[in-house]
Structures are given as structure tokens and as C-alpha cells.
mmCIF file of C-alpha atoms in Angstrom:
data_model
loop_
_atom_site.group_PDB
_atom_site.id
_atom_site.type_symbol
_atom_site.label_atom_id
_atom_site.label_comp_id
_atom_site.label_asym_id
_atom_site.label_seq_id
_atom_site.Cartn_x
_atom_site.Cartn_y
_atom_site.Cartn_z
ATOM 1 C CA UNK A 1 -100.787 9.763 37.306
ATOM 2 C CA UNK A 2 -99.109 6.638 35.322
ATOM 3 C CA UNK A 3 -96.354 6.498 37.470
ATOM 4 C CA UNK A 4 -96.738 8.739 40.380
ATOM 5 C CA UNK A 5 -93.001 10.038 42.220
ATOM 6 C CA UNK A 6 -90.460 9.062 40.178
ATOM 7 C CA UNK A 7 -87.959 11.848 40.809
ATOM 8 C CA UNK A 8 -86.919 14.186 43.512
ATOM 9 C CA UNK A 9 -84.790 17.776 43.399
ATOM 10 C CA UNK A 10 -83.433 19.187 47.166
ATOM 11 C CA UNK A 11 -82.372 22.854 46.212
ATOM 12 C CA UNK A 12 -79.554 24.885 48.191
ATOM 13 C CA UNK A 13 -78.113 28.044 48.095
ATOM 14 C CA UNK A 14 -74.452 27.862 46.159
ATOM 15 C CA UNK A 15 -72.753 28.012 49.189
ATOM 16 C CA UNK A 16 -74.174 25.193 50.855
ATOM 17 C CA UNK A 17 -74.057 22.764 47.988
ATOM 18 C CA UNK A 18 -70.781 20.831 49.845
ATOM 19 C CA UNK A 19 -72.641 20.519 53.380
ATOM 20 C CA UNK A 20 -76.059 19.269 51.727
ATOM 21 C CA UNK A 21 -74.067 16.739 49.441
ATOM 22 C CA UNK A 22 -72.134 15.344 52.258
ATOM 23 C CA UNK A 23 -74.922 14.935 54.293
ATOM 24 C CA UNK A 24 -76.935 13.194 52.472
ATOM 25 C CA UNK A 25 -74.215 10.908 51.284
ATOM 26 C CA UNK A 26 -73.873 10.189 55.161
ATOM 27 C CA UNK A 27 -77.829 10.089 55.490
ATOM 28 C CA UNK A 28 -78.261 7.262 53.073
ATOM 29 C CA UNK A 29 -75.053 5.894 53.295
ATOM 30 C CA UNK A 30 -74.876 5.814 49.510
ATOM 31 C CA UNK A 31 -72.537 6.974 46.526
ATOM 32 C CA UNK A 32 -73.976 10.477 45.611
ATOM 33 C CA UNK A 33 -72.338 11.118 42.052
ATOM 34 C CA UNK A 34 -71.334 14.490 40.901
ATOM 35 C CA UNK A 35 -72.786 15.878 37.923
ATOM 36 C CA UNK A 36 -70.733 16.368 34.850
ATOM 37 C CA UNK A 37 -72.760 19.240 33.313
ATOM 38 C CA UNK A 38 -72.998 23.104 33.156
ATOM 39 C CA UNK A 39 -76.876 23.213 34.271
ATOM 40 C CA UNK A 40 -77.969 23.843 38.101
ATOM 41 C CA UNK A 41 -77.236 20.311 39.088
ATOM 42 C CA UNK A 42 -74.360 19.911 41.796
ATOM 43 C CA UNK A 43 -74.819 15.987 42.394
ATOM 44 C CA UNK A 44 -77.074 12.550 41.609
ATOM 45 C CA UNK A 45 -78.242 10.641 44.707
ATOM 46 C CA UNK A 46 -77.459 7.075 43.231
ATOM 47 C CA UNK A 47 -79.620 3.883 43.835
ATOM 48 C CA UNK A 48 -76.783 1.694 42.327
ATOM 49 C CA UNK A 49 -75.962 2.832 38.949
ATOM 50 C CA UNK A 50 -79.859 4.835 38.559
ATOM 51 C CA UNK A 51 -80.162 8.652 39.825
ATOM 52 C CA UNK A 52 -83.404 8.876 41.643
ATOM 53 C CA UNK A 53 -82.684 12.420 43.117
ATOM 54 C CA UNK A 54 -80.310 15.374 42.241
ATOM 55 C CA UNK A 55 -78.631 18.265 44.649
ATOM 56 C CA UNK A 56 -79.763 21.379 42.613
ATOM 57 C CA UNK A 57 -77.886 24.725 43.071
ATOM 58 C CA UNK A 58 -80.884 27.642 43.536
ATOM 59 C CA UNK A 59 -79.538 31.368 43.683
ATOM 60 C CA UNK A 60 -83.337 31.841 45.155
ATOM 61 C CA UNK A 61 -83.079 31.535 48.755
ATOM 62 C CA UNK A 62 -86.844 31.620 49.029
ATOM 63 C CA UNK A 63 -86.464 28.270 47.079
ATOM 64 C CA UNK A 64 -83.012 26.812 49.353
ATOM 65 C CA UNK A 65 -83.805 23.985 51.193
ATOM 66 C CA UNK A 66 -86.860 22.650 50.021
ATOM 67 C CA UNK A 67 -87.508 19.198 48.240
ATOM 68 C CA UNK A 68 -89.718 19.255 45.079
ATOM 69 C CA UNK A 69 -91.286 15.767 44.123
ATOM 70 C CA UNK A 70 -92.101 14.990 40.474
ATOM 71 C CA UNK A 71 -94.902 13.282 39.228
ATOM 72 C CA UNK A 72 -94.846 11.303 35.899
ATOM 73 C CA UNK A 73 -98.187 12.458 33.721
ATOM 74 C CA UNK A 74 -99.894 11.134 30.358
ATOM 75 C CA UNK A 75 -100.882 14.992 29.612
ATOM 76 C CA UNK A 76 -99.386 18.097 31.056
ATOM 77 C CA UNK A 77 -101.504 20.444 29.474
ATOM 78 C CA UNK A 78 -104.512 18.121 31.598
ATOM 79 C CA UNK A 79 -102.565 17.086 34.128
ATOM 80 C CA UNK A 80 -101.821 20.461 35.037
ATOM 81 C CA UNK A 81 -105.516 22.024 34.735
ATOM 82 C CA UNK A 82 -107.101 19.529 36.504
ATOM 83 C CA UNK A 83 -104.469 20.313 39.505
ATOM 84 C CA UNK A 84 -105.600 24.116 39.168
ATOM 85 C CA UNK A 85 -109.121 23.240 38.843
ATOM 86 C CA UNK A 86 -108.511 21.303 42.079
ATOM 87 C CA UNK A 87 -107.188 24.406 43.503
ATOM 88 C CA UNK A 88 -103.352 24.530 42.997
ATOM 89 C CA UNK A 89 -101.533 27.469 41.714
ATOM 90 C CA UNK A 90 -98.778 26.918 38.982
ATOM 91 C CA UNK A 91 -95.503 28.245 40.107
ATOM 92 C CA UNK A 92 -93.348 27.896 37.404
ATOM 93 C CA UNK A 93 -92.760 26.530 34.225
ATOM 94 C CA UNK A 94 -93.172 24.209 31.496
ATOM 95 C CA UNK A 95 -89.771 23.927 31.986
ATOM 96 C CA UNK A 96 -87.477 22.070 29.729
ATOM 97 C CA UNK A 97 -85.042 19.581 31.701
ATOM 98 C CA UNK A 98 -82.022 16.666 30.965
ATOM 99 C CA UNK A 99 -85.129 13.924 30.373
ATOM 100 C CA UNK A 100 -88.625 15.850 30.001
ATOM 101 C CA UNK A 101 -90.890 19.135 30.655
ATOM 102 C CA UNK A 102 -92.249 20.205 33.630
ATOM 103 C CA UNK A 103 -94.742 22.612 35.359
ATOM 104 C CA UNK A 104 -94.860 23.034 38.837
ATOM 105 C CA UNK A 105 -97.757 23.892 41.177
ATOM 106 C CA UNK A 106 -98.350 24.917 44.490
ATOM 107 C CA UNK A 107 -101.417 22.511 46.649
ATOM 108 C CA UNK A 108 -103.734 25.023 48.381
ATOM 109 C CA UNK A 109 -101.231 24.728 51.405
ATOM 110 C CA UNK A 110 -98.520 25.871 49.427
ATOM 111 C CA UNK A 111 -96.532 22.589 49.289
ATOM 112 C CA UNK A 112 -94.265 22.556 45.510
ATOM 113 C CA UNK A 113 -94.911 19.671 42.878
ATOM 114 C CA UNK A 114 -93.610 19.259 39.485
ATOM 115 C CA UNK A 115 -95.863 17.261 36.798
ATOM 116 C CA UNK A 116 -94.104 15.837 34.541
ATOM 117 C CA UNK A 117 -93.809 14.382 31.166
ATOM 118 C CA UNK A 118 -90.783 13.200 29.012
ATOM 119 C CA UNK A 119 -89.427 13.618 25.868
ATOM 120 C CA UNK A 120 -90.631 11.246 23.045
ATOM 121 C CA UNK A 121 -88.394 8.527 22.758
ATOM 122 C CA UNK A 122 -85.589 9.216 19.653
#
């Protein structure tokens, strides 16, 4: 893992997106920027003028309130069977998002992480 964490998604149910935005903007005493598009992101938690985390709307309530780290990775395709060969389960994906693909796996204890890789540079 090049980079290791490098981003972070806390999911909530629609209804809830106000109350988790607020508190983390309280938590971290920090600007938490709203998100200009039409996708399932609600809000950016800012460091400065970077996004290192985003408030992401779920309409799974399985999935509500849970954080999922991503991990940068050279090769998703290996990156991804070594982690099953290691005994995770993938959960989802590749999934296309704003700045890269994704696949995420569940650790033999069932805790969520995304591997992920992005786009080539334009």
C-alpha cells in the first residue's frame, strides 16, 4: 500500500445527514463544506482548503453510520486478491468515484475497507 489511508466516507441515512454534519463540524471544530454535486455526497470535512473526508447519504440502513477507510493501491486487481487470499470478502464494487475506482472488502471480522486506485492523470 503506496500510500496507506488517504480518504475517509461516514455514511447516514437521508434523514440524519443535518445532525451528522453538524456534529462533526462541532467535533473537529472545522469548516465542513457542502458538496455542490448530484452524487451521494452531502458534505467535505475540510483540512483547510483539502477534503480529507466526505458525509455520504446511504438509503441502506445496514450501511448508516459506519466509517469506511480507503486505502491508496499500485494494483487493484492485486491489491484486492491478495486481501481475499488473506481472507477478506469483497463487498462491493469496482466502483467508479469523483477521483478513482474502488473495491471494498470485508477483514475476516467483518470491518469495511475500500482499496483504491485513481484515475490516470489527463
Amino acid at each position: 500500500m503506496p500510500n496507506g489511508f488517504m480518504w475517509f466516507d461516514v455514511t447516514t441515512r437521508a434523514g440524519d445527514v443535518d445532525r451528522v454534519r453538524d456534529f462533526y463540524a462541532a467535533l473537529f471544530d472545522g469548516p465542513i463544506g457542502p458538496d455542490d454535486g448530484d452524487g451521494p455526497y452531502e458534505a467535505w470535512m475540510m483540512d483547510g482548503e483539502q477534503p480529507w473526508a466526505a458525509v455520504v447519504r446511504t438509503d441502506d440502513a445496514a450501511e448508516a453510520g459506519r466509517w469506511l477507510p480507503y486505502v491508496h493501491v499500485d494494483d487493484l486487481d492485486t491489491a484486492v486478491s491478495h486481501a481475499v487470499e488473506a481472507g477478506a470478502t469483497v463487498v462491493s464494487g469496482p466502483t467508479d468515484g469523483p477521483a478513482g475506482t474502488a473495491v471494498t472488502v470485508a477483514d475476516p471480522g467483518g470491518a469495511h475497507l475500500a482499496l483504491w486506485i485513481p484515475f490516470p492523470a489527463a
